[in-house]
Amino acid sequence: MNSSDTFVVVGAGLAGAKAAEALREQGFGGRIVLIGAEQHLPYERPPLSKGYLAGSAEREKVFVHPESWYAEQNVELCLDRAATGIDPAGRAVRLADGSEVRYDKLVLATGASPRSLSVPGADAEGVYLLRTLDDSDALRGLLAGIRRLVVIGAGWIGLEVTANARQAGVEVTVVESAELPLLRVLGPEVARVFADLHASHGVDFRFNASLSEIRTQDGRATGVTLGDGTVIDADAVLVAVGVSPNSQLAEDAGLRVDNGIVLDEALRSSDENIFAAGDVANALHPFYGTRIRVEHWANALNQPAAVAAAMLGQPASYDRLPYFYTDQYDLGMEYVGYVAPGGYDQVVFRGDVAGREFIAFWLSEGRVLAGMNVNVWDVVDDLRSLIQSRAVVAADRLADPAVPLAELAG
Ligand SMILES: Cc1cc2nc3c(=O)[nH]c(=O)nc-3n(C[C@H](O)[C@H](O)[C@H](O)COP(=O)(O)OP(=O)(O)OC[C@H]3O[C@@H](n4cnc5c(N)ncnc54)[C@H](O)[C@@H]3O)c2cc1C
């Protein structure tokens, strides 16, 4: 690396902006070009379904850095310009306007895109997705003026919008193909907590349901028809059925792609000059000994420091445990760790589950794989240590609030 090198970052979201920041922090003095398809400065998405959507968080707060930061740090921002191709042999990125940017090293931080539906009516007016600041603005205006909303998909985003909509006085029906919300991520024991939470706020869940169409009149959504013929009337429909990693650029460039861009533990792709971070990264995780791709804010925040180190020729390994959080009504929670779907054999609760003030632990063969603190705070570091210790713990001690978590980690 020398100061005449050019490092290019494609994707001006949280991971992209943090990659530029980490490179400067770690002493890179060369040219940095940050290329983004959206017209906005890099921003954080969690507020888009929480405080920003509710109108309680200011717009300025969502941006990763103020505009002046990029000039101060000598980061060239190319916004509103998608990268359309990569030439790994010639080390160049092609942009939608036909121009090319040469790179010495490249970071792909292209994130993920929401999945859409293929049922009739899916592209009607009044059918919403939520990924961008513009989507959140549109949804915010919508919630202020409608009476009934149908949400397709009881994942984190569907449920957070549902909570906001209920608090704005909108009637909400949530259509979910599984028998509980968040079932794949949490399993039935803890998924029930979220089902009860929303039911207590008047949400109408339709579980084990399929969608056969979005009903329309004059091109506008008027509700949905379920697979069993049930008709649900609504003024708008939110589709929140998960995201897919934006890995097409990488795939077209011949990089190894499998559920995102395949990376080693230093977040390097199958091309030694190309790295990736954030939602698009499917990286070897040293603690788990397997590749994982997580769609969490904390990952996009923290992976770039490891990417920058690797780009600068330093030893690098990204080994932080996955972490995420949610806020719904008066329930705030943090989750740390990772459990593959069905990958646990026991759930232990500590605290008051009915009163929604507890910690849940997912275990396999007596070892804690993940923990979730619900309306209980300042325990994430202890949870992290407990998971990393791989200690075998007795369920009764885990459930007992008198036993400090730090003691269980040994
Ligand atoms: C509404 C919402 C709420 C969320 N809430 C939480 C939460 O509470 N907790 C949590 O842990 N996580 C949450 N997440 C997830 C979190 O926001 C993501 O994990 C995070 O945004 C990932 O950051 P990223 O930089 O990898 O990708 P993104 O934020 O998706 O940014 C990628 C950027 O790259 C751009 N791009 C893509 N392709 C190209 C191209 N070819 N050329 C140029 N630019 C390109 C995209 O336009 C985008 O701006 C939420 C996400 C959403 C949408």
GROMACS .gro file of C-alpha atoms in nm, residues 70-402:
model
  333
   70TYR     CA    1  -1.651   1.351   0.354
   71ALA     CA    2  -1.470   1.663   0.232
   72GLU     CA    3  -1.274   1.691   0.559
   73GLN     CA    4  -1.162   1.328   0.528
   74ASN     CA    5  -1.094   1.362   0.158
   75VAL     CA    6  -1.343   1.090   0.070
   76GLU     CA    7  -1.481   1.136  -0.282
   77LEU     CA    8  -1.854   1.069  -0.268
   78CYS     CA    9  -2.019   0.961  -0.592
   79LEU     CA   10  -2.387   0.945  -0.507
   80ASP     CA   11  -2.683   0.865  -0.730
   81ARG     CA   12  -2.452   0.653  -0.945
   82ALA     CA   13  -2.477   0.275  -0.941
   83ALA     CA   14  -2.179   0.059  -1.020
   84THR     CA   15  -2.278  -0.163  -1.311
   85GLY     CA   16  -1.973  -0.384  -1.351
   86ILE     CA   17  -1.634  -0.481  -1.216
   87ASP     CA   18  -1.331  -0.577  -1.422
   88PRO     CA   19  -1.114  -0.766  -1.172
   89ALA     CA   20  -0.827  -0.816  -1.418
   90GLY     CA   21  -0.811  -0.448  -1.515
   91ARG     CA   22  -0.904  -0.345  -1.156
   92ALA     CA   23  -1.179  -0.106  -1.259
   93VAL     CA   24  -1.540  -0.039  -1.162
   94ARG     CA   25  -1.785   0.069  -1.432
   95LEU     CA   26  -2.057   0.317  -1.338
   96ALA     CA   27  -2.406   0.366  -1.477
   97ASP     CA   28  -2.303   0.691  -1.648
   98GLY     CA   29  -2.045   0.499  -1.854
   99SER     CA   30  -1.742   0.622  -1.660
  100GLU     CA   31  -1.482   0.395  -1.498
  101VAL     CA   32  -1.294   0.420  -1.169
  102ARG     CA   33  -0.967   0.229  -1.134
  103TYR     CA   34  -0.889   0.070  -0.801
  104ASP     CA   35  -0.599  -0.094  -0.626
  105LYS     CA   36  -0.833  -0.248  -0.372
  106LEU     CA   37  -1.210  -0.263  -0.370
  107VAL     CA   38  -1.477  -0.307  -0.101
  108LEU     CA   39  -1.824  -0.428  -0.193
  109ALA     CA   40  -2.076  -0.300   0.061
  110THR     CA   41  -2.384  -0.328  -0.155
  111GLY     CA   42  -2.618  -0.447   0.120
  112ALA     CA   43  -2.942  -0.625   0.046
  113SER     CA   44  -3.272  -0.559  -0.128
  114PRO     CA   45  -3.620  -0.643  -0.003
  115ARG     CA   46  -3.787  -0.940  -0.168
  116SER     CA   47  -4.105  -0.861  -0.354
  117LEU     CA   48  -4.402  -1.089  -0.418
  118SER     CA   49  -4.504  -1.248  -0.743
  119VAL     CA   50  -4.879  -1.270  -0.673
  120PRO     CA   51  -5.129  -1.074  -0.885
  121GLY     CA   52  -5.150  -0.712  -0.770
  122ALA     CA   53  -4.799  -0.709  -0.620
  123ASP     CA   54  -4.702  -0.397  -0.815
  124ALA     CA   55  -5.025  -0.204  -0.751
  125GLU     CA   56  -5.024   0.142  -0.602
  126GLY     CA   57  -5.057   0.122  -0.226
  127VAL     CA   58  -4.821  -0.176  -0.197
  128TYR     CA   59  -4.515  -0.075   0.003
  129LEU     CA   60  -4.167  -0.212   0.079
  130LEU     CA   61  -3.939  -0.070   0.349
  131ARG     CA   62  -3.565  -0.046   0.289
  132THR     CA   63  -3.477   0.314   0.206
  133LEU     CA   64  -3.519   0.656   0.360
  134ASP     CA   65  -3.762   0.737   0.079
  135ASP     CA   66  -3.963   0.422   0.159
  136SER     CA   67  -3.982   0.530   0.523
  137ASP     CA   68  -4.095   0.882   0.427
  138ALA     CA   69  -4.369   0.735   0.209
  139LEU     CA   70  -4.480   0.497   0.483
  140ARG     CA   71  -4.481   0.769   0.745
  141GLY     CA   72  -4.716   0.980   0.534
  142LEU     CA   73  -4.931   0.674   0.473
  143LEU     CA   74  -4.971   0.578   0.839
  144ALA     CA   75  -5.093   0.926   0.920
  145GLY     CA   76  -5.383   0.892   0.678
  146ILE     CA   77  -5.512   0.534   0.662
  147ARG     CA   78  -5.744   0.320   0.872
  148ARG     CA   79  -5.640  -0.038   0.783
  149LEU     CA   80  -5.304  -0.189   0.692
  150VAL     CA   81  -5.217  -0.544   0.594
  151VAL     CA   82  -4.858  -0.648   0.667
  152ILE     CA   83  -4.726  -0.951   0.480
  153GLY     CA   84  -4.453  -1.118   0.686
  154ALA     CA   85  -4.408  -1.124   1.065
  155GLY     CA   86  -4.032  -1.064   1.070
  156TRP     CA   87  -3.855  -0.779   1.249
  157ILE     CA   88  -3.944  -0.508   0.999
  158GLY     CA   89  -4.305  -0.620   0.958
  159LEU     CA   90  -4.350  -0.622   1.336
  160GLU     CA   91  -4.179  -0.288   1.396
  161VAL     CA   92  -4.399  -0.118   1.136
  162THR     CA   93  -4.699  -0.295   1.288
  163ALA     CA   94  -4.614  -0.149   1.631
  164ASN     CA   95  -4.581   0.199   1.481
  165ALA     CA   96  -4.904   0.163   1.288
  166ARG     CA   97  -5.095   0.048   1.597
  167GLN     CA   98  -4.957   0.341   1.792
  168ALA     CA   99  -5.082   0.570   1.513
  169GLY     CA  100  -5.428   0.417   1.554
  170VAL     CA  101  -5.420   0.206   1.235
  171GLU     CA  102  -5.590  -0.138   1.238
  172VAL     CA  103  -5.330  -0.398   1.138
  173THR     CA  104  -5.366  -0.752   1.008
  174VAL     CA  105  -5.039  -0.947   0.982
  175VAL     CA  106  -5.030  -1.238   0.737
  176GLU     CA  107  -4.761  -1.495   0.813
  177SER     CA  108  -4.690  -1.832   0.656
  178ALA     CA  109  -4.549  -1.984   0.978
  179GLU     CA  110  -4.744  -2.057   1.295
  180LEU     CA  111  -4.579  -1.775   1.493
  181PRO     CA  112  -4.392  -1.450   1.422
  182LEU     CA  113  -4.010  -1.468   1.400
  183LEU     CA  114  -4.027  -1.844   1.429
  184ARG     CA  115  -3.716  -1.920   1.225
  185VAL     CA  116  -3.493  -1.682   1.422
  186LEU     CA  117  -3.629  -1.732   1.773
  187GLY     CA  118  -3.800  -2.071   1.786
  188PRO     CA  119  -4.149  -2.114   1.936
  189GLU     CA  120  -4.062  -2.045   2.302
  190VAL     CA  121  -3.962  -1.682   2.249
  191ALA     CA  122  -4.165  -1.621   1.931
  192ARG     CA  123  -4.474  -1.656   2.153
  193VAL     CA  124  -4.363  -1.351   2.353
  194PHE     CA  125  -4.383  -1.140   2.037
  195ALA     CA  126  -4.716  -1.293   1.931
  196ASP     CA  127  -4.862  -1.209   2.273
  197LEU     CA  128  -4.713  -0.860   2.272
  198HIS     CA  129  -4.878  -0.769   1.942
  199ALA     CA  130  -5.204  -0.947   2.022
  200SER     CA  131  -5.225  -0.742   2.344
  201HIS     CA  132  -5.206  -0.430   2.125
  202GLY     CA  133  -5.494  -0.548   1.909
  203VAL     CA  134  -5.301  -0.687   1.612
  204ASP     CA  135  -5.495  -0.943   1.408
  205PHE     CA  136  -5.252  -1.226   1.316
  206ARG     CA  137  -5.328  -1.474   1.036
  207PHE     CA  138  -5.076  -1.754   1.090
  208ASN     CA  139  -5.018  -2.055   0.863
  209ALA     CA  140  -5.156  -1.836   0.586
  210SER     CA  141  -5.061  -1.805   0.221
  211LEU     CA  142  -5.135  -1.511  -0.002
  212SER     CA  143  -5.309  -1.564  -0.333
  213GLU     CA  144  -5.346  -1.204  -0.450
  214ILE     CA  145  -5.336  -0.841  -0.361
  215ARG     CA  146  -5.681  -0.714  -0.449
  216THR     CA  147  -5.698  -0.396  -0.654
  217GLN     CA  148  -5.942  -0.145  -0.783
  218ASP     CA  149  -5.836   0.101  -1.054
  219GLY     CA  150  -5.473  -0.007  -1.001
  220ARG     CA  151  -5.480   0.055  -0.623
  221ALA     CA  152  -5.452  -0.207  -0.351
  222THR     CA  153  -5.776  -0.260  -0.162
  223GLY     CA  154  -5.673  -0.563   0.044
  224VAL     CA  155  -5.560  -0.921   0.005
  225THR     CA  156  -5.705  -1.264  -0.061
  226LEU     CA  157  -5.552  -1.551   0.133
  227GLY     CA  158  -5.499  -1.903   0.002
  228ASP     CA  159  -5.811  -2.026   0.183
  229GLY     CA  160  -6.021  -1.759   0.012
  230THR     CA  161  -6.041  -1.520   0.309
  231VAL     CA  162  -6.062  -1.159   0.196
  232ILE     CA  163  -5.904  -0.888   0.414
  233ASP     CA  164  -5.984  -0.530   0.320
  234ALA     CA  165  -5.713  -0.267   0.364
  235ASP     CA  166  -5.611   0.080   0.250
  236ALA     CA  167  -5.251  -0.032   0.195
  237VAL     CA  168  -5.029  -0.339   0.205
  238LEU     CA  169  -4.673  -0.360   0.339
  239VAL     CA  170  -4.465  -0.646   0.199
  240ALA     CA  171  -4.195  -0.741   0.452
  241VAL     CA  172  -4.083  -1.089   0.351
  242GLY     CA  173  -3.708  -1.058   0.396
  243VAL     CA  174  -3.416  -0.944   0.184
  244SER     CA  175  -3.170  -1.090  -0.066
  245PRO     CA  176  -2.802  -0.993  -0.071
  246ASN     CA  177  -2.699  -0.761  -0.356
  247SER     CA  178  -2.431  -0.990  -0.490
  248GLN     CA  179  -2.497  -0.971  -0.865
  249LEU     CA  180  -2.201  -0.740  -0.933
  250ALA     CA  181  -1.970  -0.983  -0.756
  251GLU     CA  182  -2.117  -1.282  -0.934
  252ASP     CA  183  -2.086  -1.116  -1.276
  253ALA     CA  184  -1.723  -1.039  -1.194
  254GLY     CA  185  -1.658  -1.409  -1.135
  255LEU     CA  186  -1.622  -1.387  -0.755
  256ARG     CA  187  -1.737  -1.678  -0.545
  257VAL     CA  188  -2.097  -1.614  -0.440
  258ASP     CA  189  -2.317  -1.835  -0.226
  259ASN     CA  190  -2.584  -1.663  -0.016
  260GLY     CA  191  -2.382  -1.340  -0.047
  261ILE     CA  192  -2.018  -1.287  -0.131
  262VAL     CA  193  -1.805  -1.571   0.004
  263LEU     CA  194  -1.524  -1.434   0.224
  264ASP     CA  195  -1.248  -1.561   0.446
  265GLU     CA  196  -1.219  -1.447   0.808
  266ALA     CA  197  -1.033  -1.132   0.699
  267LEU     CA  198  -1.338  -1.051   0.479
  268ARG     CA  199  -1.142  -1.105   0.158
  269SER     CA  200  -1.326  -1.250  -0.142
  270SER     CA  201  -1.203  -1.508  -0.390
  271ASP     CA  202  -1.021  -1.216  -0.561
  272GLU     CA  203  -0.733  -1.099  -0.341
  273ASN     CA  204  -0.799  -0.730  -0.416
  274ILE     CA  205  -1.171  -0.737  -0.342
  275PHE     CA  206  -1.327  -0.735   0.006
  276ALA     CA  207  -1.684  -0.711   0.132
  277ALA     CA  208  -1.873  -0.610   0.446
  278GLY     CA  209  -2.227  -0.576   0.580
  279ASP     CA  210  -2.543  -0.753   0.466
  280VAL     CA  211  -2.380  -0.883   0.148
  281ALA     CA  212  -2.092  -1.055   0.331
  282ASN     CA  213  -2.098  -1.429   0.390
  283ALA     CA  214  -1.779  -1.458   0.590
  284LEU     CA  215  -1.598  -1.736   0.769
  285HIS     CA  216  -1.655  -1.670   1.139
  286PRO     CA  217  -1.363  -1.798   1.350
  287PHE     CA  218  -1.574  -1.858   1.663
  288TYR     CA  219  -1.834  -2.068   1.479
  289GLY     CA  220  -1.590  -2.225   1.235
  290THR     CA  221  -1.842  -2.178   0.956
  291ARG     CA  222  -1.951  -1.902   0.718
  292ILE     CA  223  -2.235  -1.681   0.835
  293ARG     CA  224  -2.417  -1.391   0.671
  294VAL     CA  225  -2.611  -1.169   0.908
  295GLU     CA  226  -2.837  -0.877   0.825
  296HIS     CA  227  -2.763  -0.668   1.132
  297TRP     CA  228  -2.669  -0.309   1.188
  298ALA     CA  229  -2.383  -0.404   1.424
  299ASN     CA  230  -2.222  -0.615   1.156
  300ALA     CA  231  -2.224  -0.327   0.907
  301LEU     CA  232  -2.086  -0.103   1.181
  302ASN     CA  233  -1.800  -0.325   1.295
  303GLN     CA  234  -1.686  -0.535   1.000
  304PRO     CA  235  -1.535  -0.239   0.813
  305ALA     CA  236  -1.254  -0.196   1.070
  306ALA     CA  237  -1.142  -0.552   0.992
  307VAL     CA  238  -1.176  -0.492   0.619
  308ALA     CA  239  -0.964  -0.178   0.642
  309ALA     CA  240  -0.693  -0.363   0.837
  310ALA     CA  241  -0.687  -0.642   0.580
  311MET     CA  242  -0.670  -0.391   0.293
  312LEU     CA  243  -0.377  -0.222   0.462
  313GLY     CA  244  -0.191  -0.549   0.489
  314GLN     CA  245  -0.244  -0.592   0.864
  315PRO     CA  246  -0.350  -0.922   1.024
  316ALA     CA  247  -0.729  -0.917   1.035
  317SER     CA  248  -1.001  -1.145   1.157
  318TYR     CA  249  -1.365  -1.053   1.221
  319ASP     CA  250  -1.476  -1.255   1.522
  320ARG     CA  251  -1.740  -1.041   1.697
  321LEU     CA  252  -2.054  -1.230   1.784
  322PRO     CA  253  -2.365  -1.122   1.593
  323TYR     CA  254  -2.576  -0.864   1.780
  324PHE     CA  255  -2.907  -0.696   1.703
  325TYR     CA  256  -3.189  -0.514   1.875
  326THR     CA  257  -3.550  -0.413   1.832
  327ASP     CA  258  -3.801  -0.171   1.986
  328GLN     CA  259  -4.171  -0.251   1.968
  329TYR     CA  260  -4.423  -0.063   2.187
  330ASP     CA  261  -4.267  -0.067   2.533
  331LEU     CA  262  -4.053  -0.373   2.460
  332GLY     CA  263  -3.685  -0.311   2.398
  333MET     CA  264  -3.452  -0.602   2.347
  334GLU     CA  265  -3.099  -0.694   2.248
  335TYR     CA  266  -2.989  -1.031   2.111
  336VAL     CA  267  -2.635  -1.159   2.098
  337GLY     CA  268  -2.504  -1.484   1.952
  338TYR     CA  269  -2.615  -1.704   1.669
  339VAL     CA  270  -2.837  -2.010   1.643
  340ALA     CA  271  -2.891  -2.178   1.309
  341PRO     CA  272  -3.262  -2.256   1.257
  342GLY     CA  273  -3.341  -2.554   1.482
  343GLY     CA  274  -2.984  -2.554   1.616
  344TYR     CA  275  -3.069  -2.553   1.991
  345ASP     CA  276  -3.212  -2.814   2.227
  346GLN     CA  277  -3.322  -2.600   2.524
  347VAL     CA  278  -3.445  -2.249   2.606
  348VAL     CA  279  -3.402  -2.119   2.960
  349PHE     CA  280  -3.568  -1.802   3.091
  350ARG     CA  281  -3.442  -1.584   3.374
  351GLY     CA  282  -3.689  -1.324   3.505
  352ASP     CA  283  -4.051  -1.235   3.438
  353VAL     CA  284  -4.160  -1.359   3.094
  354ALA     CA  285  -4.528  -1.260   3.133
  355GLY     CA  286  -4.420  -0.913   3.249
  356ARG     CA  287  -4.176  -0.895   2.952
  357GLU     CA  288  -3.869  -0.832   3.167
  358PHE     CA  289  -3.637  -1.129   3.127
  359ILE     CA  290  -3.335  -1.287   2.964
  360ALA     CA  291  -3.379  -1.588   2.734
  361PHE     CA  292  -3.090  -1.826   2.667
  362TRP     CA  293  -3.072  -2.072   2.379
  363LEU     CA  294  -2.856  -2.376   2.460
  364SER     CA  295  -2.717  -2.679   2.290
  365GLU     CA  296  -2.582  -2.963   2.506
  366GLY     CA  297  -2.570  -2.729   2.808
  367ARG     CA  298  -2.374  -2.450   2.633
  368VAL     CA  299  -2.529  -2.109   2.573
  369LEU     CA  300  -2.539  -2.021   2.201
  370ALA     CA  301  -2.736  -1.698   2.220
  371GLY     CA  302  -2.903  -1.470   2.470
  372MET     CA  303  -3.177  -1.210   2.446
  373ASN     CA  304  -3.237  -0.947   2.712
  374VAL     CA  305  -3.588  -0.804   2.706
  375ASN     CA  306  -3.634  -0.479   2.903
  376VAL     CA  307  -3.326  -0.579   3.106
  377TRP     CA  308  -3.014  -0.373   3.036
  378ASP     CA  309  -2.634  -0.376   3.066
  379VAL     CA  310  -2.598  -0.752   3.033
  380VAL     CA  311  -2.478  -0.788   2.674
  381ASP     CA  312  -2.108  -0.801   2.764
  382ASP     CA  313  -2.176  -1.076   3.018
  383LEU     CA  314  -2.388  -1.266   2.767
  384ARG     CA  315  -2.110  -1.237   2.512
  385SER     CA  316  -1.852  -1.373   2.760
  386LEU     CA  317  -2.082  -1.656   2.858
  387ILE     CA  318  -2.130  -1.762   2.495
  388GLN     CA  319  -1.760  -1.728   2.416
  389SER     CA  320  -1.660  -1.929   2.725
  390ARG     CA  321  -1.844  -2.233   2.582
  391ALA     CA  322  -1.895  -2.331   2.949
  392VAL     CA  323  -2.149  -2.604   3.024
  393VAL     CA  324  -2.402  -2.444   3.258
  394ALA     CA  325  -2.677  -2.591   3.476
  395ALA     CA  326  -3.023  -2.471   3.368
  396ASP     CA  327  -3.133  -2.394   3.726
  397ARG     CA  328  -2.834  -2.164   3.782
  398LEU     CA  329  -2.891  -1.997   3.447
  399ALA     CA  330  -3.253  -1.932   3.542
  400ASP     CA  331  -3.164  -1.792   3.884
  401PRO     CA  332  -3.127  -1.410   3.881
  402ALA     CA  333  -2.918  -1.434   4.199
   0.00000   0.00000   0.00000
